[in-house]
């Protein structure tokens, strides 16, 4: 038995057989072929390409039925890859000119392709190279070498160095019990997908691949970030009990769903959900979300070769509005850049992408893209209670320019005789220290604030949110962060607007309680975290939480604050 520690990014306990996904999962022998066999070898290659295309179309159809068009579009990109000249023509030329078997010609073509990507190391190309390897593995399988593993796992735990979003999208919780990756972080795409699919997952588990072999048994605890290879029967029993405890606990959630989110002395808090895909709104409802506090629309732009049209976006936003049936839905405009890149945009390589051309900075320069999104949101606004939220604001001018553009969009829609809600609320994310420090001025321009602490923490403490090495410095309760949050809440309230928070820290019950004590009006989190936070809120009085929130400013370190919260806010 071996125990590993990583980052638990999608909760739940699962136990299954190890399947390792490697870039090229088998040895490729190279041999010379006779001149008269060349055409036959090329035919064999073309046949494998055709079979792969057929399979991809089937997977696409299945994924579309199960998860919707957004996921299945990834496979259209894969089908396009099959037609890539660099791959197919190169392979055929190598078979012809070098007279080698098609497997090794394909392998050589792949290396050249990867080399090309390495020389152009933008994040987009890195992501695409993973997809490319994926496709080549499928062709290898159809050439009769090795077994390929994507959509049809049974009771398996997938272990990989890293997984592309498209690989993750092909999993379903019926066939994949969980997955473990050596790379990744809580905010990586893979992690976000895992939560959307409700598949337990642990990422950032160093050296796991060299410590397991195919067929080993492995246990995942997605809450604690623990991975146990070949656990003993007593450990298995311990985790079975834990799983049953969680299931029993989950049953209470359905009772909780019907109860109001109020402190013991009656202060109401709005508990909203963060979603990445329209169909996640169904999960949000299931866990009792009173609205959507953050819809990360950039997922509409990722894993594809073109831009989502106004109509496609309109349908997505309308769908969320309709699922939520009149409850608040906050649509965040495109937050591209940082760690999220779309293949369609010609992104320059930046030394500091998190400080670079991202989110509103990108949108105000690519007004064509921004305008299309705003139009789609405005058109969908008549189907529910939609609000617009702008990410990464750092100056007042950005808000003013956005408002001007929104005005222009409204005029255009009027001309086009398309319906929309005139007085749609406009809010901003407070996720830079500059925005927090001028929140009194920003509050005069907008209808609400939502504090994006995932970024606010990284910018305040100067700690990269996806760098495992400095994870100990990523402190949600660092006094500097809490001071900024308090200031934002107070400035918002002084100007009569509501203030929410949608960073991951909202889902930690003790911290959620502290934020309520500080006066936060709304908390938004991944749907699965809602019941636990709601249960905690109902257990304490606002009076007590307010006192606690005043006391914590006497402490000077994150650990002192966390310890104080744990001692004074016993959740169980
Ligand atoms: C945040 O920064 O806190 C946030 C919610 O946005 P994202 O995680 O998408 O950057
Ligand atoms: Mg952010």
mmCIF file of N, CA and C in Angstrom, residues 40-130:
data_model
loop_
_atom_site.group_PDB
_atom_site.id
_atom_site.type_symbol
_atom_site.label_atom_id
_atom_site.label_comp_id
_atom_site.label_asym_id
_atom_site.label_seq_id
_atom_site.Cartn_x
_atom_site.Cartn_y
_atom_site.Cartn_z
ATOM 1 N N UNK A 40 0.007 -0.481 -50.597
ATOM 2 C CA UNK A 40 -0.811 -1.221 -49.625
ATOM 3 C C UNK A 40 -0.678 -0.618 -48.226
ATOM 4 N N UNK A 41 0.552 -0.213 -47.900
ATOM 5 C CA UNK A 41 0.820 0.383 -46.584
ATOM 6 C C UNK A 41 0.085 1.722 -46.452
ATOM 7 N N UNK A 42 0.095 2.485 -47.579
ATOM 8 C CA UNK A 42 -0.601 3.782 -47.564
ATOM 9 C C UNK A 42 -2.113 3.546 -47.401
ATOM 10 N N UNK A 43 -2.608 2.533 -48.091
ATOM 11 C CA UNK A 43 -4.039 2.199 -47.979
ATOM 12 C C UNK A 43 -4.394 1.844 -46.538
ATOM 13 N N UNK A 44 -3.495 1.057 -45.889
ATOM 14 C CA UNK A 44 -3.725 0.657 -44.494
ATOM 15 C C UNK A 44 -3.842 1.912 -43.608
ATOM 16 N N UNK A 45 -2.967 2.885 -43.872
ATOM 17 C CA UNK A 45 -2.987 4.130 -43.102
ATOM 18 C C UNK A 45 -4.297 4.889 -43.342
ATOM 19 N N UNK A 46 -4.690 4.984 -44.631
ATOM 20 C CA UNK A 46 -5.919 5.729 -44.957
ATOM 21 C C UNK A 46 -7.141 5.078 -44.324
ATOM 22 N N UNK A 47 -7.104 3.733 -44.300
ATOM 23 C CA UNK A 47 -8.235 2.998 -43.713
ATOM 24 C C UNK A 47 -8.339 3.311 -42.193
ATOM 25 N N UNK A 48 -7.165 3.347 -41.557
ATOM 26 C CA UNK A 48 -7.159 3.647 -40.111
ATOM 27 C C UNK A 48 -7.678 5.058 -39.854
ATOM 28 N N UNK A 49 -7.333 5.994 -40.752
ATOM 29 C CA UNK A 49 -7.827 7.371 -40.603
ATOM 30 C C UNK A 49 -9.353 7.376 -40.728
ATOM 31 N N UNK A 50 -9.863 6.633 -41.717
ATOM 32 C CA UNK A 50 -11.320 6.586 -41.929
ATOM 33 C C UNK A 50 -12.016 6.010 -40.709
ATOM 34 N N UNK A 51 -11.455 4.898 -40.190
ATOM 35 C CA UNK A 51 -12.066 4.264 -39.009
ATOM 36 C C UNK A 51 -12.058 5.222 -37.820
ATOM 37 N N UNK A 52 -10.929 5.931 -37.690
ATOM 38 C CA UNK A 52 -10.824 6.875 -36.565
ATOM 39 C C UNK A 52 -11.876 7.972 -36.708
ATOM 40 N N UNK A 53 -12.071 8.443 -37.933
ATOM 41 C CA UNK A 53 -13.063 9.489 -38.163
ATOM 42 C C UNK A 53 -14.454 8.988 -37.787
ATOM 43 N N UNK A 54 -14.719 7.736 -38.184
ATOM 44 C CA UNK A 54 -16.034 7.151 -37.891
ATOM 45 C C UNK A 54 -16.239 7.071 -36.362
ATOM 46 N N UNK A 55 -15.202 6.590 -35.691
ATOM 47 C CA UNK A 55 -15.292 6.469 -34.228
ATOM 48 C C UNK A 55 -15.501 7.821 -33.570
ATOM 49 N N UNK A 56 -14.733 8.814 -34.047
ATOM 50 C CA UNK A 56 -14.852 10.148 -33.439
ATOM 51 C C UNK A 56 -16.250 10.708 -33.631
ATOM 52 N N UNK A 57 -16.821 10.434 -34.800
ATOM 53 C CA UNK A 57 -18.183 10.925 -35.045
ATOM 54 C C UNK A 57 -19.163 10.268 -34.085
ATOM 55 N N UNK A 58 -18.918 8.966 -33.816
ATOM 56 C CA UNK A 58 -19.806 8.265 -32.876
ATOM 57 C C UNK A 58 -19.662 8.828 -31.468
ATOM 58 N N UNK A 59 -18.391 9.039 -31.060
ATOM 59 C CA UNK A 59 -18.155 9.610 -29.718
ATOM 60 C C UNK A 59 -18.820 10.978 -29.638
ATOM 61 N N UNK A 60 -18.656 11.754 -30.707
ATOM 62 C CA UNK A 60 -19.232 13.103 -30.746
ATOM 63 C C UNK A 60 -20.747 13.029 -30.514
ATOM 64 N N UNK A 61 -21.366 12.063 -31.192
ATOM 65 C CA UNK A 61 -22.815 11.929 -31.093
ATOM 66 C C UNK A 61 -23.204 11.566 -29.643
ATOM 67 N N UNK A 62 -22.454 10.583 -29.084
ATOM 68 C CA UNK A 62 -22.747 10.137 -27.716
ATOM 69 C C UNK A 62 -22.592 11.278 -26.721
ATOM 70 N N UNK A 63 -21.467 12.000 -26.860
ATOM 71 C CA UNK A 63 -21.201 13.091 -25.923
ATOM 72 C C UNK A 63 -22.265 14.182 -26.074
ATOM 73 N N UNK A 64 -22.653 14.416 -27.310
ATOM 74 C CA UNK A 64 -23.678 15.437 -27.554
ATOM 75 C C UNK A 64 -24.980 15.067 -26.840
ATOM 76 N N UNK A 65 -25.330 13.760 -26.930
ATOM 77 C CA UNK A 65 -26.570 13.326 -26.275
ATOM 78 C C UNK A 65 -26.461 13.433 -24.746
ATOM 79 N N UNK A 66 -25.288 13.035 -24.230
ATOM 80 C CA UNK A 66 -25.122 13.007 -22.772
ATOM 81 C C UNK A 66 -24.869 14.376 -22.172
ATOM 82 N N UNK A 67 -23.981 15.159 -22.823
ATOM 83 C CA UNK A 67 -23.520 16.386 -22.177
ATOM 84 C C UNK A 67 -23.842 17.669 -22.923
ATOM 85 N N UNK A 68 -24.342 17.516 -24.151
ATOM 86 C CA UNK A 68 -24.701 18.721 -24.889
ATOM 87 C C UNK A 68 -23.655 19.124 -25.924
ATOM 88 N N UNK A 69 -24.062 20.078 -26.745
ATOM 89 C CA UNK A 69 -23.264 20.481 -27.903
ATOM 90 C C UNK A 69 -21.903 21.040 -27.522
ATOM 91 N N UNK A 70 -21.861 21.762 -26.404
ATOM 92 C CA UNK A 70 -20.618 22.402 -25.991
ATOM 93 C C UNK A 70 -19.481 21.380 -25.897
ATOM 94 N N UNK A 71 -19.764 20.250 -25.263
ATOM 95 C CA UNK A 71 -18.726 19.220 -25.134
ATOM 96 C C UNK A 71 -18.456 18.534 -26.469
ATOM 97 N N UNK A 72 -19.528 18.264 -27.231
ATOM 98 C CA UNK A 72 -19.335 17.479 -28.442
ATOM 99 C C UNK A 72 -18.557 18.261 -29.497
ATOM 100 N N UNK A 73 -18.589 19.596 -29.414
ATOM 101 C CA UNK A 73 -17.854 20.418 -30.375
ATOM 102 C C UNK A 73 -16.358 20.130 -30.353
ATOM 103 N N UNK A 74 -15.881 19.717 -29.194
ATOM 104 C CA UNK A 74 -14.456 19.392 -29.047
ATOM 105 C C UNK A 74 -14.077 18.332 -30.083
ATOM 106 N N UNK A 75 -15.003 17.423 -30.345
ATOM 107 C CA UNK A 75 -14.683 16.321 -31.253
ATOM 108 C C UNK A 75 -14.700 16.761 -32.718
ATOM 109 N N UNK A 76 -15.398 17.864 -32.998
ATOM 110 C CA UNK A 76 -15.322 18.404 -34.364
ATOM 111 C C UNK A 76 -13.901 18.859 -34.626
ATOM 112 N N UNK A 77 -13.286 19.462 -33.583
ATOM 113 C CA UNK A 77 -11.895 19.913 -33.723
ATOM 114 C C UNK A 77 -11.007 18.698 -33.976
ATOM 115 N N UNK A 78 -11.280 17.608 -33.249
ATOM 116 C CA UNK A 78 -10.481 16.380 -33.419
ATOM 117 C C UNK A 78 -10.623 15.818 -34.833
ATOM 118 N N UNK A 79 -11.835 15.872 -35.345
ATOM 119 C CA UNK A 79 -12.063 15.340 -36.695
ATOM 120 C C UNK A 79 -11.275 16.189 -37.705
ATOM 121 N N UNK A 80 -11.222 17.509 -37.444
ATOM 122 C CA UNK A 80 -10.435 18.396 -38.311
ATOM 123 C C UNK A 80 -8.952 18.018 -38.285
ATOM 124 N N UNK A 81 -8.472 17.659 -37.088
ATOM 125 C CA UNK A 81 -7.068 17.269 -36.943
ATOM 126 C C UNK A 81 -6.693 16.132 -37.899
ATOM 127 N N UNK A 82 -7.642 15.211 -38.061
ATOM 128 C CA UNK A 82 -7.376 14.044 -38.908
ATOM 129 C C UNK A 82 -7.041 14.465 -40.339
ATOM 130 N N UNK A 83 -7.556 15.653 -40.695
ATOM 131 C CA UNK A 83 -7.346 16.105 -42.071
ATOM 132 C C UNK A 83 -6.099 16.984 -42.192
ATOM 133 N N UNK A 84 -5.417 17.178 -41.065
ATOM 134 C CA UNK A 84 -4.261 18.068 -41.079
ATOM 135 C C UNK A 84 -3.158 17.525 -41.985
ATOM 136 N N UNK A 85 -2.736 18.387 -42.918
ATOM 137 C CA UNK A 85 -1.742 17.962 -43.916
ATOM 138 C C UNK A 85 -0.429 17.583 -43.257
ATOM 139 N N UNK A 86 -0.061 18.353 -42.238
ATOM 140 C CA UNK A 86 1.217 18.104 -41.572
ATOM 141 C C UNK A 86 1.278 16.658 -41.066
ATOM 142 N N UNK A 87 0.129 16.141 -40.741
ATOM 143 C CA UNK A 87 0.109 14.774 -40.219
ATOM 144 C C UNK A 87 -0.062 13.743 -41.333
ATOM 145 N N UNK A 88 -1.130 13.879 -42.112
ATOM 146 C CA UNK A 88 -1.423 12.820 -43.086
ATOM 147 C C UNK A 88 -0.446 12.814 -44.264
ATOM 148 N N UNK A 89 -0.250 14.012 -44.869
ATOM 149 C CA UNK A 89 0.651 14.036 -46.025
ATOM 150 C C UNK A 89 2.055 13.645 -45.638
ATOM 151 N N UNK A 90 2.477 14.126 -44.468
ATOM 152 C CA UNK A 90 3.827 13.822 -43.991
ATOM 153 C C UNK A 90 3.983 12.310 -43.821
ATOM 154 N N UNK A 91 2.976 11.678 -43.225
ATOM 155 C CA UNK A 91 3.050 10.232 -42.993
ATOM 156 C C UNK A 91 3.130 9.492 -44.336
ATOM 157 N N UNK A 92 2.259 9.880 -45.250
ATOM 158 C CA UNK A 92 2.233 9.201 -46.563
ATOM 159 C C UNK A 92 3.569 9.396 -47.291
ATOM 160 N N UNK A 93 4.098 10.634 -47.239
ATOM 161 C CA UNK A 93 5.395 10.884 -47.883
ATOM 162 C C UNK A 93 6.499 10.024 -47.288
ATOM 163 N N UNK A 94 6.461 9.911 -45.963
ATOM 164 C CA UNK A 94 7.506 9.101 -45.304
ATOM 165 C C UNK A 94 7.406 7.627 -45.719
ATOM 166 N N UNK A 95 6.176 7.123 -45.809
ATOM 167 C CA UNK A 95 6.007 5.711 -46.214
ATOM 168 C C UNK A 95 6.608 5.529 -47.618
ATOM 169 N N UNK A 96 6.273 6.513 -48.471
ATOM 170 C CA UNK A 96 6.699 6.413 -49.861
ATOM 171 C C UNK A 96 8.212 6.600 -50.014
ATOM 172 N N UNK A 97 8.702 7.674 -49.386
ATOM 173 C CA UNK A 97 10.117 8.014 -49.618
ATOM 174 C C UNK A 97 11.074 7.146 -48.812
ATOM 175 N N UNK A 98 10.718 6.869 -47.582
ATOM 176 C CA UNK A 98 11.648 6.124 -46.715
ATOM 177 C C UNK A 98 11.357 4.627 -46.744
ATOM 178 N N UNK A 99 10.235 4.279 -47.333
ATOM 179 C CA UNK A 99 9.766 2.891 -47.371
ATOM 180 C C UNK A 99 9.778 2.247 -45.971
ATOM 181 N N UNK A 100 9.062 2.921 -45.072
ATOM 182 C CA UNK A 100 8.939 2.365 -43.717
ATOM 183 C C UNK A 100 7.470 2.060 -43.433
ATOM 184 N N UNK A 101 7.252 1.225 -42.420
ATOM 185 C CA UNK A 101 5.869 0.865 -42.073
ATOM 186 C C UNK A 101 5.098 2.106 -41.623
ATOM 187 N N UNK A 102 3.777 2.074 -41.800
ATOM 188 C CA UNK A 102 3.020 3.306 -41.558
ATOM 189 C C UNK A 102 3.002 3.709 -40.085
ATOM 190 N N UNK A 103 3.117 2.734 -39.151
ATOM 191 C CA UNK A 103 3.133 3.115 -37.734
ATOM 192 C C UNK A 103 4.325 4.022 -37.432
ATOM 193 N N UNK A 104 5.506 3.603 -37.940
ATOM 194 C CA UNK A 104 6.673 4.420 -37.598
ATOM 195 C C UNK A 104 6.649 5.734 -38.376
ATOM 196 N N UNK A 105 6.093 5.719 -39.603
ATOM 197 C CA UNK A 105 5.976 6.979 -40.346
ATOM 198 C C UNK A 105 5.072 7.948 -39.579
ATOM 199 N N UNK A 106 3.990 7.409 -39.040
ATOM 200 C CA UNK A 106 3.054 8.231 -38.268
ATOM 201 C C UNK A 106 3.737 8.774 -37.008
ATOM 202 N N UNK A 107 4.516 7.910 -36.371
ATOM 203 C CA UNK A 107 5.215 8.355 -35.155
ATOM 204 C C UNK A 107 6.177 9.498 -35.490
ATOM 205 N N UNK A 108 6.915 9.345 -36.609
ATOM 206 C CA UNK A 108 7.866 10.403 -36.989
ATOM 207 C C UNK A 108 7.121 11.706 -37.301
ATOM 208 N N UNK A 109 6.003 11.571 -38.018
ATOM 209 C CA UNK A 109 5.214 12.772 -38.354
ATOM 210 C C UNK A 109 4.730 13.454 -37.073
ATOM 211 N N UNK A 110 4.338 12.641 -36.117
ATOM 212 C CA UNK A 110 3.862 13.195 -34.839
ATOM 213 C C UNK A 110 4.983 13.970 -34.147
ATOM 214 N N UNK A 111 6.191 13.373 -34.092
ATOM 215 C CA UNK A 111 7.306 14.072 -33.431
ATOM 216 C C UNK A 111 7.552 15.420 -34.089
ATOM 217 N N UNK A 112 7.496 15.439 -35.446
ATOM 218 C CA UNK A 112 7.747 16.701 -36.135
ATOM 219 C C UNK A 112 6.708 17.743 -35.754
ATOM 220 N N UNK A 113 5.500 17.248 -35.675
ATOM 221 C CA UNK A 113 4.390 18.122 -35.303
ATOM 222 C C UNK A 113 4.604 18.693 -33.893
ATOM 223 N N UNK A 114 5.000 17.807 -32.978
ATOM 224 C CA UNK A 114 5.196 18.240 -31.591
ATOM 225 C C UNK A 114 6.381 19.201 -31.488
ATOM 226 N N UNK A 115 7.389 18.954 -32.321
ATOM 227 C CA UNK A 115 8.556 19.825 -32.344
ATOM 228 C C UNK A 115 8.149 21.237 -32.790
ATOM 229 N N UNK A 116 7.287 21.252 -33.806
ATOM 230 C CA UNK A 116 6.779 22.523 -34.302
ATOM 231 C C UNK A 116 6.048 23.265 -33.172
ATOM 232 N N UNK A 117 5.247 22.526 -32.413
ATOM 233 C CA UNK A 117 4.526 23.129 -31.294
ATOM 234 C C UNK A 117 5.489 23.627 -30.219
ATOM 235 N N UNK A 118 6.556 22.832 -29.996
ATOM 236 C CA UNK A 118 7.526 23.214 -28.968
ATOM 237 C C UNK A 118 8.229 24.520 -29.335
ATOM 238 N N UNK A 119 8.497 24.678 -30.631
ATOM 239 C CA UNK A 119 9.180 25.896 -31.062
ATOM 240 C C UNK A 119 8.251 27.101 -30.983
ATOM 241 N N UNK A 120 6.975 26.871 -30.938
ATOM 242 C CA UNK A 120 5.979 27.948 -30.844
ATOM 243 C C UNK A 120 5.184 27.737 -29.556
ATOM 244 N N UNK A 121 5.845 27.927 -28.418
ATOM 245 C CA UNK A 121 5.215 27.440 -27.182
ATOM 246 C C UNK A 121 4.138 28.342 -26.601
ATOM 247 N N UNK A 122 3.109 28.652 -27.378
ATOM 248 C CA UNK A 122 2.018 29.394 -26.752
ATOM 249 C C UNK A 122 1.149 28.378 -26.034
ATOM 250 N N UNK A 123 0.388 28.867 -25.095
ATOM 251 C CA UNK A 123 -0.452 27.982 -24.291
ATOM 252 C C UNK A 123 -1.459 27.249 -25.183
ATOM 253 N N UNK A 124 -1.970 27.978 -26.191
ATOM 254 C CA UNK A 124 -2.971 27.381 -27.080
ATOM 255 C C UNK A 124 -2.377 26.173 -27.789
ATOM 256 N N UNK A 125 -1.146 26.362 -28.319
ATOM 257 C CA UNK A 125 -0.545 25.258 -29.046
ATOM 258 C C UNK A 125 -0.236 24.095 -28.122
ATOM 259 N N UNK A 126 0.126 24.391 -26.885
ATOM 260 C CA UNK A 126 0.381 23.310 -25.928
ATOM 261 C C UNK A 126 -0.879 22.474 -25.754
ATOM 262 N N UNK A 127 -2.003 23.155 -25.557
ATOM 263 C CA UNK A 127 -3.277 22.445 -25.386
ATOM 264 C C UNK A 127 -3.595 21.634 -26.631
ATOM 265 N N UNK A 128 -3.325 22.236 -27.800
ATOM 266 C CA UNK A 128 -3.663 21.548 -29.051
ATOM 267 C C UNK A 128 -2.759 20.340 -29.243
ATOM 268 N N UNK A 129 -1.512 20.442 -28.800
ATOM 269 C CA UNK A 129 -0.615 19.310 -29.005
ATOM 270 C C UNK A 129 -1.122 18.099 -28.215
ATOM 271 N N UNK A 130 -1.720 18.356 -27.044
ATOM 272 C CA UNK A 130 -2.281 17.245 -26.254
ATOM 273 C C UNK A 130 -3.412 16.580 -27.034
#
